[in-house]
Short mmCIF file of C-alpha atoms in Angstrom, two decimals:
data_model
loop_
_atom_site.label_atom_id
_atom_site.label_comp_id
_atom_site.label_asym_id
_atom_site.label_seq_id
_atom_site.Cartn_x
_atom_site.Cartn_y
_atom_site.Cartn_z
CA MET A 1 28.05 -10.91 18.14
CA SER A 2 26.86 -14.59 17.29
CA THR A 3 27.79 -16.16 14.02
CA PRO A 4 24.78 -16.68 11.90
CA LYS A 5 23.40 -20.21 11.36
CA ARG A 6 24.06 -21.97 7.98
CA LYS A 7 21.41 -23.96 6.50
CA GLU A 8 23.56 -27.21 6.78
CA GLU A 9 24.07 -26.55 10.60
CA THR A 10 20.20 -26.59 11.21
CA VAL A 11 18.83 -29.13 8.88
CA GLY A 12 17.82 -32.24 11.00
CA LYS A 13 18.79 -30.38 14.12
CA GLU A 14 16.79 -30.73 17.29
CA MET A 15 15.43 -27.27 18.06
CA THR A 16 13.33 -25.29 20.62
CA GLY A 17 10.19 -23.74 19.25
CA ASP A 18 11.73 -20.16 19.30
CA GLU A 19 14.68 -21.44 17.17
CA ALA A 20 12.39 -23.11 14.77
CA LEU A 21 10.47 -20.02 14.18
CA ALA A 22 13.72 -18.01 13.51
CA TYR A 23 14.97 -20.52 11.35
CA VAL A 24 11.97 -20.74 9.14
CA LEU A 25 11.63 -16.97 8.74
CA LYS A 26 15.25 -16.78 7.72
CA GLU A 27 14.61 -19.47 5.19
CA ILE A 28 11.62 -17.65 3.63
CA GLY A 29 13.79 -14.67 3.25
CA THR A 30 12.65 -12.42 6.00
CA LYS A 31 14.92 -9.56 6.65
CA LYS A 32 12.96 -7.68 9.30
CA VAL A 33 10.21 -8.39 11.61
CA PHE A 34 7.90 -5.79 13.32
CA THR A 35 7.29 -6.48 16.89
CA THR A 36 6.45 -5.11 20.41
CA VAL A 37 8.12 -4.64 23.68
CA SER A 38 6.47 -7.85 25.11
CA LEU A 39 8.46 -10.18 22.66
CA PRO A 40 10.10 -12.78 24.82
CA GLU A 41 13.96 -12.49 25.37
CA ASN A 42 14.56 -15.78 24.04
CA LEU A 43 12.90 -15.27 20.90
CA ARG A 44 14.52 -11.94 20.53
CA GLU A 45 17.92 -13.57 20.96
CA ARG A 46 17.03 -16.29 18.41
CA LEU A 47 16.14 -13.67 15.88
CA LYS A 48 19.46 -11.89 16.53
CA GLU A 49 21.15 -15.22 15.95
CA TYR A 50 19.49 -15.63 12.53
CA GLU A 51 20.39 -12.10 11.48
CA ILE A 52 16.77 -10.98 11.35
CA GLU A 53 16.40 -7.19 12.11
CA GLN A 54 13.69 -6.38 14.83
CA ASP A 55 11.75 -3.23 14.78
CA ILE A 56 10.29 -2.93 18.06
CA SER A 57 7.08 -0.60 18.91
CA LEU A 58 5.14 0.03 22.03
CA ASN A 59 2.05 -1.72 20.81
CA SER A 60 0.56 -4.07 18.12
CA ARG A 61 -1.13 -1.48 16.19
CA ASP A 62 2.08 0.51 15.59
CA ALA A 63 3.95 -2.73 14.50
CA LEU A 64 1.05 -3.63 12.17
CA LEU A 65 1.07 -0.22 10.56
CA LEU A 66 4.88 -0.01 10.04
CA ALA A 67 4.62 -3.66 8.56
CA GLU A 68 1.92 -2.49 6.17
CA THR A 69 3.94 0.35 4.84
CA TYR A 70 7.02 -1.97 4.51
CA ALA A 71 5.11 -4.47 2.64
CA MET A 72 3.81 -1.84 0.17
CA GLU A 73 7.36 -0.36 -0.36
CA ASN A 74 9.18 -3.45 -0.79
CA ASN A 75 6.38 -5.50 -2.57
CA THR A 76 6.83 -8.37 -0.15
CA ALA A 77 5.12 -9.51 3.09
CA GLY A 78 5.46 -7.34 6.11
CA VAL A 79 6.09 -9.85 9.03
CA VAL A 80 4.67 -8.98 12.46
CA ILE A 81 5.37 -11.08 15.56
CA GLN A 82 3.13 -10.38 18.67
CA ILE A 83 3.09 -12.32 21.93
CA PRO A 84 0.66 -12.73 23.51
CA GLY A 85 -1.47 -13.02 20.29
CA THR A 86 -4.57 -11.24 21.63
CA GLU A 87 -2.64 -7.94 21.55
CA ILE A 88 -3.27 -8.07 17.70
CA LEU A 89 -6.77 -6.99 18.36
CA ASN A 90 -5.48 -3.46 18.97
CA GLY A 91 -4.62 -3.33 15.27
CA ILE A 92 -7.60 -4.84 13.65
CA ASP A 93 -8.22 -1.83 11.64
CA VAL A 94 -4.89 -2.03 10.07
CA ILE A 95 -5.19 -5.69 9.12
CA ALA A 96 -8.58 -4.95 7.68
CA GLN A 97 -7.10 -2.24 5.63
CA ALA A 98 -4.32 -4.45 4.27
CA TYR A 99 -6.87 -6.87 3.44
CA ALA A 100 -9.04 -4.52 1.40
CA ASP A 101 -5.97 -2.83 -0.12
CA SER A 102 -4.40 -6.22 -1.18
CA VAL A 103 -1.31 -5.79 0.96
CA PRO A 104 0.52 -8.99 2.09
CA LEU A 105 1.21 -9.30 5.91
CA LEU A 106 2.24 -12.50 7.75
CA ILE A 107 1.15 -12.12 11.28
CA ILE A 108 2.44 -14.49 13.76
CA GLY A 109 0.70 -14.54 17.21
CA SER A 110 0.51 -16.96 20.06
CA LEU A 111 -1.82 -19.24 21.84
CA ARG A 112 -1.11 -19.03 25.78
CA SER A 113 -1.03 -22.72 25.81
CA TYR A 114 -1.99 -25.87 23.82
CA ARG A 115 -2.05 -28.21 26.82
CA ASP A 116 -4.41 -26.61 29.31
CA VAL A 117 -6.49 -23.97 27.49
CA GLY A 118 -9.50 -21.91 28.82
CA ARG A 119 -8.08 -21.37 32.43
CA ALA A 120 -8.44 -17.49 32.20
CA ARG A 121 -4.72 -16.57 31.77
CA ILE A 122 -3.66 -13.14 31.16
CA GLY A 123 -4.30 -12.07 27.64
CA GLU A 124 -6.52 -15.37 26.86
CA LEU A 125 -9.95 -14.96 25.31
CA ARG A 126 -12.83 -17.20 26.46
CA THR A 127 -11.81 -20.01 23.87
CA PRO A 128 -8.72 -20.76 21.96
CA ASP A 129 -10.48 -20.25 18.69
CA ASP A 130 -11.87 -16.64 19.45
CA LEU A 131 -8.87 -14.77 18.08
CA SER A 132 -8.68 -16.73 14.89
CA SER A 133 -12.49 -16.49 14.42
CA THR A 134 -12.19 -12.60 14.85
CA LEU A 135 -9.58 -12.32 12.27
CA ALA A 136 -11.31 -14.71 9.74
CA PRO A 137 -13.07 -12.09 7.54
CA ILE A 138 -9.90 -10.12 7.13
CA THR A 139 -7.22 -12.92 6.60
CA LYS A 140 -6.66 -15.28 3.70
CA LEU A 141 -5.54 -18.02 5.90
CA ARG A 142 -5.46 -18.86 9.59
CA GLU A 143 -3.23 -21.79 10.96
CA ARG A 144 -2.25 -23.02 14.35
CA ALA A 145 0.97 -24.84 15.33
CA ILE A 146 0.72 -26.95 18.46
CA SER A 147 3.93 -28.84 17.78
CA ILE A 148 7.59 -27.84 16.96
CA GLU A 149 7.39 -30.04 13.98
CA GLU A 150 4.60 -28.04 12.53
CA ILE A 151 6.14 -24.51 13.00
CA THR A 152 8.33 -24.56 9.77
CA VAL A 153 5.69 -25.90 7.30
CA THR A 154 2.97 -23.69 8.95
CA VAL A 155 4.83 -20.52 8.65
CA GLU A 156 6.03 -21.26 5.25
CA LYS A 157 2.54 -22.19 3.89
CA ALA A 158 1.07 -18.86 5.38
CA ASN A 159 3.82 -16.82 3.84
CA LYS A 160 3.05 -18.31 0.51
CA GLU A 161 -0.54 -17.79 0.93
CA ALA A 162 -0.06 -14.16 1.95
CA LEU A 163 1.95 -13.50 -1.36
CA SER A 164 0.13 -15.91 -3.76
CA ASN A 165 -2.16 -14.32 -6.31
CA ARG A 166 -4.03 -11.46 -4.53
CA PRO A 167 -1.57 -10.44 -1.74
CA ARG A 168 -3.46 -10.20 1.66
CA PRO A 169 -2.64 -10.88 5.32
CA ALA A 170 -2.34 -14.38 6.76
CA PHE A 171 -2.22 -15.49 10.40
CA VAL A 172 -0.28 -18.23 12.28
CA GLU A 173 -0.71 -18.99 16.02
CA ILE A 174 2.13 -20.79 17.72
CA ALA A 175 1.54 -22.23 21.38
CA GLU A 176 3.65 -20.52 23.77
CA ASP A 177 4.59 -23.74 25.58
CA LEU A 178 6.64 -24.70 22.39
CA PHE A 179 9.22 -21.88 22.81
CA LYS A 180 10.80 -23.91 25.75
CA MET A 181 10.36 -27.39 24.33
CA LYS A 182 12.66 -29.33 22.05
CA ALA A 183 11.94 -31.35 18.93
CA TYR A 184 12.83 -31.79 15.21
CA PRO A 185 11.00 -29.40 13.00
CA LEU A 186 10.17 -30.46 9.48
CA SER A 187 12.43 -28.99 6.72
CA PRO A 188 10.73 -26.14 4.82
CA ALA A 189 9.44 -27.34 1.59
CA GLU A 190 10.57 -24.29 -0.46
CA GLN A 191 7.02 -23.35 -1.40
CA LYS A 192 6.95 -20.53 -3.81
CA PRO A 193 4.10 -17.94 -4.32
CA GLU A 194 1.55 -18.81 -6.93
CA LYS A 195 0.33 -16.56 -9.85
CA ARG A 196 -2.60 -17.32 -11.80
CA THR A 197 -1.76 -17.68 -15.52
CA PRO A 198 -4.18 -16.30 -18.09
CA ASP A 199 -6.34 -18.22 -20.47
CA LYS A 200 -4.71 -18.35 -23.86
CA ASN A 201 -8.14 -17.73 -25.67
CA THR A 202 -8.94 -14.70 -23.53
CA VAL A 203 -5.58 -13.20 -24.44
CA ALA A 204 -6.14 -13.88 -28.01
CA LYS A 205 -9.49 -12.10 -28.05
CA VAL A 206 -7.90 -9.05 -26.08
CA ALA A 207 -5.30 -8.92 -28.72
CA GLU A 208 -7.74 -8.96 -31.53
CA VAL A 209 -9.81 -6.14 -29.93
CA LEU A 210 -6.87 -3.75 -29.11
CA SER A 211 -5.22 -4.39 -32.59
CA ASN A 212 -8.39 -3.29 -34.29
CA SER A 213 -9.34 -0.41 -32.11
CA LYS A 214 -9.36 3.07 -33.45
CA LEU A 215 -8.86 4.49 -29.76
CA PRO A 216 -7.94 2.19 -27.11
CA VAL A 217 -7.42 3.21 -23.54
CA ILE A 218 -5.65 1.82 -20.62
CA VAL A 219 -6.62 2.12 -17.00
CA SER A 220 -3.70 1.07 -14.70
CA GLY A 221 -4.40 -0.15 -11.16
CA TYR A 222 -2.32 -1.32 -8.13
CA GLY A 223 -2.10 -4.88 -9.73
CA VAL A 224 0.49 -3.51 -12.27
CA ILE A 225 2.60 -2.57 -9.35
CA THR A 226 2.26 -5.79 -7.24
CA SER A 227 2.93 -8.00 -10.30
CA GLY A 228 5.93 -5.66 -11.31
CA ALA A 229 4.52 -5.07 -14.78
CA TYR A 230 5.33 -1.39 -15.31
CA ASN A 231 7.81 -2.06 -18.14
CA GLU A 232 5.22 -4.21 -19.92
CA LEU A 233 2.63 -1.58 -19.46
CA MET A 234 4.73 1.07 -20.90
CA GLU A 235 5.54 -1.33 -23.81
CA LEU A 236 1.95 -1.95 -24.44
CA ALA A 237 1.02 1.72 -24.39
CA GLU A 238 3.79 2.65 -26.78
CA LEU A 239 3.00 -0.24 -29.15
CA LEU A 240 -0.69 0.83 -29.26
CA ASP A 241 -0.02 4.67 -28.95
CA ALA A 242 -2.85 4.23 -26.23
CA PRO A 243 -3.20 6.86 -23.47
CA VAL A 244 -2.94 5.56 -19.93
CA ILE A 245 -4.81 6.66 -16.87
CA THR A 246 -3.84 5.34 -13.52
CA THR A 247 -6.03 4.84 -10.39
CA ILE A 248 -4.89 6.68 -7.22
CA LYS A 249 -3.16 3.54 -5.72
CA GLY A 250 -1.81 2.83 -9.14
CA LYS A 251 0.15 6.00 -9.32
CA GLY A 252 3.68 5.35 -10.63
CA SER A 253 2.80 2.29 -12.66
CA PHE A 254 3.24 4.49 -15.62
CA PRO A 255 5.42 7.74 -15.56
CA ALA A 256 3.67 10.98 -15.19
CA SER A 257 6.19 12.55 -17.67
CA HIS A 258 5.37 10.11 -20.37
CA GLN A 259 3.48 11.73 -23.54
CA LEU A 260 0.88 9.16 -23.16
CA PHE A 261 0.05 9.78 -19.51
CA ALA A 262 -3.59 11.09 -19.32
CA GLY A 263 -3.61 11.70 -15.56
CA GLU A 264 -4.95 9.68 -12.48
CA GLY A 265 -8.49 9.10 -11.40
CA LEU A 266 -11.87 8.70 -13.36
CA GLY A 267 -14.98 10.63 -13.42
CA ILE A 268 -15.33 13.70 -11.23
CA ILE A 269 -11.82 13.36 -9.81
CA GLY A 270 -10.24 12.54 -13.11
CA THR A 271 -8.39 14.90 -15.43
CA ASP A 272 -10.25 16.50 -18.27
CA ILE A 273 -8.17 14.86 -20.89
CA GLY A 274 -8.62 11.52 -19.20
CA ASN A 275 -12.26 11.68 -19.00
CA LYS A 276 -12.46 12.89 -22.58
CA LEU A 277 -10.31 9.98 -23.95
CA LEU A 278 -12.21 7.52 -21.90
CA ALA A 279 -15.53 8.70 -23.17
CA GLU A 280 -14.47 8.50 -26.81
CA ALA A 281 -12.46 5.19 -26.44
CA ASP A 282 -13.85 2.23 -28.59
CA SER A 283 -12.08 -0.06 -26.32
CA ILE A 284 -10.93 0.12 -22.65
CA LEU A 285 -8.53 -2.26 -20.83
CA PHE A 286 -8.76 -2.02 -16.93
CA LEU A 287 -5.67 -3.70 -15.59
CA GLY A 288 -5.36 -4.75 -11.93
CA THR A 289 -7.95 -2.52 -10.38
CA ARG A 290 -11.03 -2.75 -8.13
CA LEU A 291 -12.61 0.31 -9.67
CA THR A 292 -12.87 1.64 -6.20
CA GLN A 293 -15.33 4.41 -5.10
CA LEU A 294 -12.25 7.01 -4.45
CA SER A 295 -10.53 6.40 -7.87
CA THR A 296 -13.68 6.44 -9.87
CA GLY A 297 -15.13 9.57 -8.13
CA GLY A 298 -18.07 7.43 -6.73
CA TRP A 299 -18.11 5.60 -10.11
CA SER A 300 -18.99 8.69 -12.17
CA MET A 301 -16.90 8.06 -15.26
CA LYS A 302 -18.68 7.94 -18.59
CA PHE A 303 -17.66 5.47 -21.40
CA LYS A 304 -19.16 3.42 -24.12
CA GLY A 305 -16.41 1.44 -25.49
CA PHE A 306 -15.66 -2.40 -25.42
CA THR A 307 -14.57 -3.17 -21.88
CA MET A 308 -11.91 -5.64 -20.67
CA HIS A 309 -11.33 -6.09 -17.00
CA ASN A 310 -8.34 -7.91 -15.67
CA SER A 311 -8.20 -8.98 -11.84
CA ILE A 312 -5.93 -11.58 -10.19
CA ASP A 313 -8.75 -13.79 -8.88
CA GLY A 314 -11.96 -12.26 -10.44
CA GLU A 315 -13.18 -11.29 -6.93
CA ASP A 316 -14.03 -7.76 -8.30
CA ILE A 317 -15.07 -8.29 -11.88
CA GLY A 318 -18.76 -7.55 -12.40
CA LYS A 319 -19.14 -5.65 -9.15
CA VAL A 320 -18.64 -2.19 -10.82
CA ILE A 321 -19.12 -2.69 -14.52
CA MET A 322 -19.94 -5.88 -16.51
CA PRO A 323 -17.15 -6.13 -18.67
CA HIS A 324 -17.58 -7.53 -22.36
CA LEU A 325 -14.45 -9.72 -21.63
CA PRO A 326 -13.30 -10.69 -18.13
CA ILE A 327 -9.45 -11.50 -17.67
CA VAL A 328 -8.90 -13.55 -14.64
CA ALA A 329 -5.01 -13.72 -14.30
CA ASP A 330 -1.89 -12.16 -12.72
CA THR A 331 -1.47 -8.76 -14.63
CA GLY A 332 2.16 -9.24 -15.39
CA LEU A 333 1.81 -12.66 -16.87
CA PHE A 334 -1.25 -11.48 -18.81
CA LEU A 335 0.70 -8.48 -20.34
CA LYS A 336 3.56 -10.65 -21.15
CA GLU A 337 1.57 -13.05 -23.19
CA LEU A 338 -0.66 -10.05 -24.66
CA LEU A 339 2.37 -8.40 -25.94
CA VAL A 340 3.70 -11.48 -27.70
CA LEU A 341 0.52 -11.81 -29.69
CA LEU A 342 0.24 -7.94 -30.45
CA LYS A 343 3.75 -7.82 -31.73
CA GLN A 344 2.71 -10.31 -34.22
CA LYS A 345 -0.19 -8.28 -35.38
CA ILE A 346 1.16 -4.83 -35.26
CA LYS A 347 4.23 -4.26 -37.63
CA ASP A 348 4.09 -0.45 -38.20
CA LYS A 349 4.47 2.48 -35.66
CA ILE A 350 1.13 3.79 -34.82
CA ASP A 351 0.48 7.48 -34.24
CA ARG A 352 -2.95 8.46 -33.36
CA GLY A 353 -2.17 12.11 -32.57
CA ILE A 354 -2.99 11.36 -28.88
CA ARG A 355 0.35 12.55 -27.38
CA TYR A 356 -0.08 16.03 -28.91
CA GLU A 357 -3.79 16.15 -27.58
CA ILE A 358 -2.43 15.22 -24.20
CA LEU A 359 0.32 17.83 -24.17
CA ARG A 360 -1.97 20.44 -25.41
CA SER A 361 -4.48 19.82 -22.51
CA LYS A 362 -2.03 20.30 -19.57
CA LYS A 363 -2.84 23.38 -17.62
CA GLU A 364 -3.04 24.71 -13.98
CA PRO A 365 -6.15 24.19 -12.10
CA GLU A 366 -8.35 27.40 -11.86
CA LEU A 367 -8.86 28.36 -8.40
CA ARG A 368 -10.12 31.56 -6.99
CA ALA A 369 -8.00 34.25 -5.45
CA HIS A 370 -6.89 33.60 -2.06
CA SER A 371 -4.39 34.81 0.45
CA GLY A 372 -3.74 31.96 2.90
CA LEU A 373 -2.24 28.54 2.00
CA TRP A 374 -4.41 26.08 0.14
CA PRO A 375 -3.66 22.37 -0.42
CA TRP A 376 -2.78 23.08 -4.08
CA ASP A 377 -0.19 25.68 -3.22
CA VAL A 378 1.50 23.04 -0.97
CA VAL A 379 1.32 20.31 -3.70
CA LYS A 380 2.73 22.90 -6.40
CA THR A 381 5.67 23.82 -4.02
CA LEU A 382 6.38 20.03 -3.47
CA MET A 383 6.63 19.63 -7.37
CA ASP A 384 9.97 21.48 -7.12
CA PHE A 385 11.41 18.81 -4.90
CA LYS A 386 12.34 15.05 -5.63
CA PHE A 387 11.29 12.45 -3.17
CA SER A 388 12.48 8.94 -3.30
CA LYS A 389 9.17 7.66 -1.73
CA ILE A 390 5.85 9.34 -0.86
CA PHE A 391 3.51 7.97 1.74
CA VAL A 392 -0.05 9.56 1.95
CA ASP A 393 -2.77 9.58 4.27
CA LEU A 394 -5.51 10.63 1.98
CA SER A 395 -8.29 13.04 3.30
CA ALA A 396 -10.14 16.02 2.29
CA VAL A 397 -7.27 18.19 2.97
CA THR A 398 -4.54 16.10 1.53
CA PHE A 399 -6.58 14.86 -1.58
CA ASP A 400 -4.98 17.28 -3.96
CA MET A 401 -1.69 15.24 -3.55
CA ILE A 402 -3.06 12.77 -5.96
CA ARG A 403 -1.99 15.29 -8.79
CA TYR A 404 1.69 15.16 -7.55
CA PRO A 405 3.59 13.69 -10.54
CA VAL A 406 5.16 10.37 -9.99
CA GLU A 407 7.77 8.72 -12.27
CA LYS A 408 8.02 5.03 -10.94
CA PRO A 409 6.27 2.98 -8.18
CA VAL A 410 7.28 5.11 -5.04
CA TRP A 411 3.74 6.30 -4.10
CA PHE A 412 2.03 4.42 -1.19
CA THR A 413 -1.54 5.09 0.13
CA SER A 414 -4.81 3.36 0.74
CA GLU A 415 -8.03 3.90 -1.21
CA SER A 416 -10.11 2.19 1.50
CA ILE A 417 -8.95 4.57 4.21
CA ILE A 418 -10.08 2.28 6.99
CA SER A 419 -6.92 3.11 9.03
CA LYS A 420 -5.01 6.39 9.44
CA GLY A 421 -1.37 6.43 9.62
CA ILE A 422 0.32 5.33 6.30
CA GLY A 423 1.86 8.89 5.84
CA ILE A 424 3.44 8.76 9.34
CA ALA A 425 4.44 5.11 9.51
CA GLY A 426 5.79 4.96 5.89
CA VAL A 427 8.26 7.86 6.41
CA ILE A 428 9.30 6.44 9.72
CA GLN A 429 10.12 2.74 8.63
CA SER A 430 11.63 3.75 5.42
CA LYS A 431 14.59 5.64 7.29
CA ASP A 432 15.40 7.33 4.00
CA LYS A 433 16.29 10.98 4.10
CA ASN A 434 14.48 11.62 0.73
CA ALA A 435 11.27 10.13 1.77
CA LEU A 436 8.13 12.19 2.22
CA GLY A 437 5.16 11.46 4.57
CA VAL A 438 1.92 13.39 3.97
CA THR A 439 -0.69 13.52 6.65
CA ASP A 440 -3.25 15.57 8.55
CA LEU A 441 -4.06 16.51 12.05
CA PRO A 442 -6.47 13.66 12.91
CA SER A 443 -3.95 11.13 11.72
CA ILE A 444 -1.26 12.90 13.90
CA THR A 445 -3.50 12.55 17.02
CA ARG A 446 -4.40 8.82 16.07
CA ASN A 447 -0.71 7.97 15.72
CA LEU A 448 1.03 10.27 18.23
CA GLY A 449 2.50 7.36 20.43
CA LEU A 450 4.12 5.99 17.10
CA LEU A 451 5.45 9.35 16.02
CA GLN A 452 6.80 10.26 19.45
CA SER A 453 8.51 6.96 20.09
CA LYS A 454 10.05 6.69 16.70
CA LYS A 455 10.71 10.16 15.45
CA ASP A 456 14.33 10.41 16.66
CA GLU A 457 15.41 7.40 14.64
CA ALA A 458 13.52 8.47 11.43
CA LYS A 459 14.63 10.57 8.60
CA GLY A 460 13.00 12.37 5.65
CA ALA A 461 10.14 14.83 5.88
CA LEU A 462 6.72 14.65 7.34
CA ILE A 463 4.33 17.22 6.11
CA ILE A 464 1.14 18.03 7.98
CA PHE A 465 -1.72 19.57 5.97
CA ASN A 466 -3.27 21.15 9.07
CA ASP A 467 -6.74 22.83 8.50
CA LYS A 468 -7.43 22.35 12.12
CA ALA A 469 -9.49 19.42 11.24
CA SER A 470 -12.13 21.65 9.98
CA THR A 471 -13.07 19.48 7.02
CA TYR A 472 -13.58 15.83 6.27
CA LEU A 473 -13.99 13.58 3.14
CA ASP A 474 -17.74 12.90 2.84
CA THR A 475 -19.25 9.89 0.88
CA THR A 476 -22.56 9.73 2.65
CA ALA A 477 -24.47 12.54 0.95
CA SER A 478 -23.57 10.76 -2.35
CA ASP A 479 -21.24 8.16 -3.84
CA ALA A 480 -19.11 10.97 -5.06
CA PRO A 481 -16.47 11.88 -2.54
CA THR A 482 -16.68 15.57 -1.63
CA ILE A 483 -15.33 18.01 1.07
CA LYS A 484 -17.56 18.77 4.08
CA ARG A 485 -17.15 21.17 6.64
CA SER A 486 -16.85 19.55 10.05
CA TRP A 487 -18.30 22.55 12.03
CA SER A 488 -15.33 22.26 14.53
CA SER A 489 -11.95 23.43 14.71
CA VAL A 490 -9.09 21.73 16.67
CA ASN A 491 -5.99 23.98 17.50
CA ILE A 492 -3.30 21.77 18.75
CA ASP A 493 0.51 23.16 19.23
CA LEU A 494 2.66 20.71 17.65
CA LYS A 495 5.88 22.15 18.80
CA PHE A 496 6.27 19.53 21.45
CA LEU A 497 6.95 17.25 18.35
CA GLY A 498 9.66 19.79 17.14
CA ALA A 499 7.19 20.75 14.30
CA ILE A 500 8.26 23.75 11.98
CA ASP A 501 5.16 26.07 11.55
CA VAL A 502 4.80 27.22 7.88
CA ASN A 503 2.37 29.86 6.81
CA SER A 504 3.51 30.66 3.16
CA THR A 505 5.24 28.63 0.15
CA ALA A 506 8.37 30.56 0.78
CA GLU A 507 8.53 29.23 4.49
CA LEU A 508 7.74 25.72 3.09
CA LYS A 509 10.50 25.98 0.66
CA GLU A 510 12.87 27.05 3.34
CA ALA A 511 11.97 24.20 5.53
CA LEU A 512 12.37 21.64 2.80
CA ASN A 513 15.81 23.03 1.82
CA ASN A 514 17.15 23.01 5.26
CA ASN A 515 19.67 20.34 5.01
CA GLU A 516 20.70 20.39 8.63
CA GLY A 517 17.91 17.71 9.15
CA ASP A 518 19.11 15.21 6.64
CA ASN A 519 19.78 12.60 9.47
CA LYS A 520 16.67 13.21 11.27
CA LEU A 521 12.92 13.60 10.70
CA ARG A 522 11.74 16.93 9.83
CA ILE A 523 8.17 17.70 10.76
CA ILE A 524 6.42 20.53 9.00
CA ASN A 525 3.32 21.67 10.30
CA VAL A 526 1.65 23.61 7.16
CA ASN A 527 -1.26 25.84 8.32
CA ILE A 528 -4.05 25.39 5.65
CA ASP A 529 -6.76 28.07 5.42
CA PRO A 530 -9.77 26.19 6.51
CA GLN A 531 -11.80 28.01 3.65
CA TYR A 532 -9.58 26.32 1.08
CA ASP A 533 -10.77 24.96 -2.30
CA SER A 534 -9.55 21.81 -3.58
CA SER A 535 -8.17 21.39 -7.43
CA VAL A 536 -9.80 17.76 -7.43
CA LEU A 537 -12.72 17.70 -5.09
CA ILE A 538 -15.99 19.60 -4.97
CA ARG A 539 -16.49 21.48 -1.73
CA MET A 540 -20.19 21.31 -0.29
#
């Protein structure tokens, strides 16, 4: 095994383009890259030389999906290297989802040549700008390196942009000719991701409103997690004695066991106590949330209080509600400054009686009698088990999973649902025997190649909510998401995946308790009664 390069050995050294790329990835802190079988051997060896782990997939979509779940789990950029670059088009749905859901990806592709372009090479589009133009609406930045000198600073700049303020995908193209040429790359400038600081006057106004509120309510979104502000959120809630409602993607930003936790979701998908408190609140602080169609039940929430909406870049402020007070800032930096001011204003412990009201409201969903397995039966059974990480493909049949209690940021999903496969890719790339993936039959068929090629090296449990694809999540009849019957039924025998068939909660418990599979992925096919009712969604 080669000895890893020290920084002093590489600064000012003549390098080939592949070494310059490996060098800058190491410098920006990359521990793992996701790539495909077409990665050139010389670049593969360079990455090994710089001790960067390579996760190799059969195609670029699989690599991108694994990188997306890695980025969510580790709150850092998922790095993808795809050569030739045009193969990235296979995963355009994953990139679009990452962009919509604010997930950082550093995508490194290749230009076939910078010297004689347009000669109809294999994997070459009509013009060298076509790939970058195609990705323009779903990436924050697109840069091209056509000299070895540019590789280091270009990749570093893209990584910084992917992680700065609202995290999103960034794309770098490197001419393949450079991997065989030598030159002196520029030294990285050690650029750090930027976080927008809050306006002090705005923070003061928020502090004034909250300190004088009779019933403030906090709605916590994904921005709390990406900014690492869950401790500040808990401190704020306890200082104000304010109930906290999380969005679906924001689950884990506030502990489900906390006495001030009022549930997840708003409107028709929200909890009774959460909706009641929101309607009665005289001030509402929305933190790091886009107020998506899914988390708000088609924007069906009722409220009349003074609204304050925090967003990292202001992009979503005013789209759903017109807040009385917009707060354009990093959620973590905003909460830190807000707490300083509130502690000066609030000296005595506040007790609004909210904790007791929340405790008194907790009850089981009321569902009609049934004999087969329904999604809520599965979710309730899963509550008896502890999972280190939970990756969920949201759909009609898996939607009840949003009521699964989460204590910290270990819940990963998509609210845009542009691309299916988070439940599968997440549990595969985590390589954690206590990880849980939740998915459905359409997602299995969409990601069959990924699952078959990676299942032998994966750990944890993958649970398939299998209603034979008889239902789907409908948002066309109205803005409110509902369960619709698909008028079709697909029966696929999943035993070729080594799946365990489950038809009762007792069988599910037995499958989950089976410790023989600790070092391999347990795939559990849960047969759901197609006539199920949901504990969250209305069935049409």
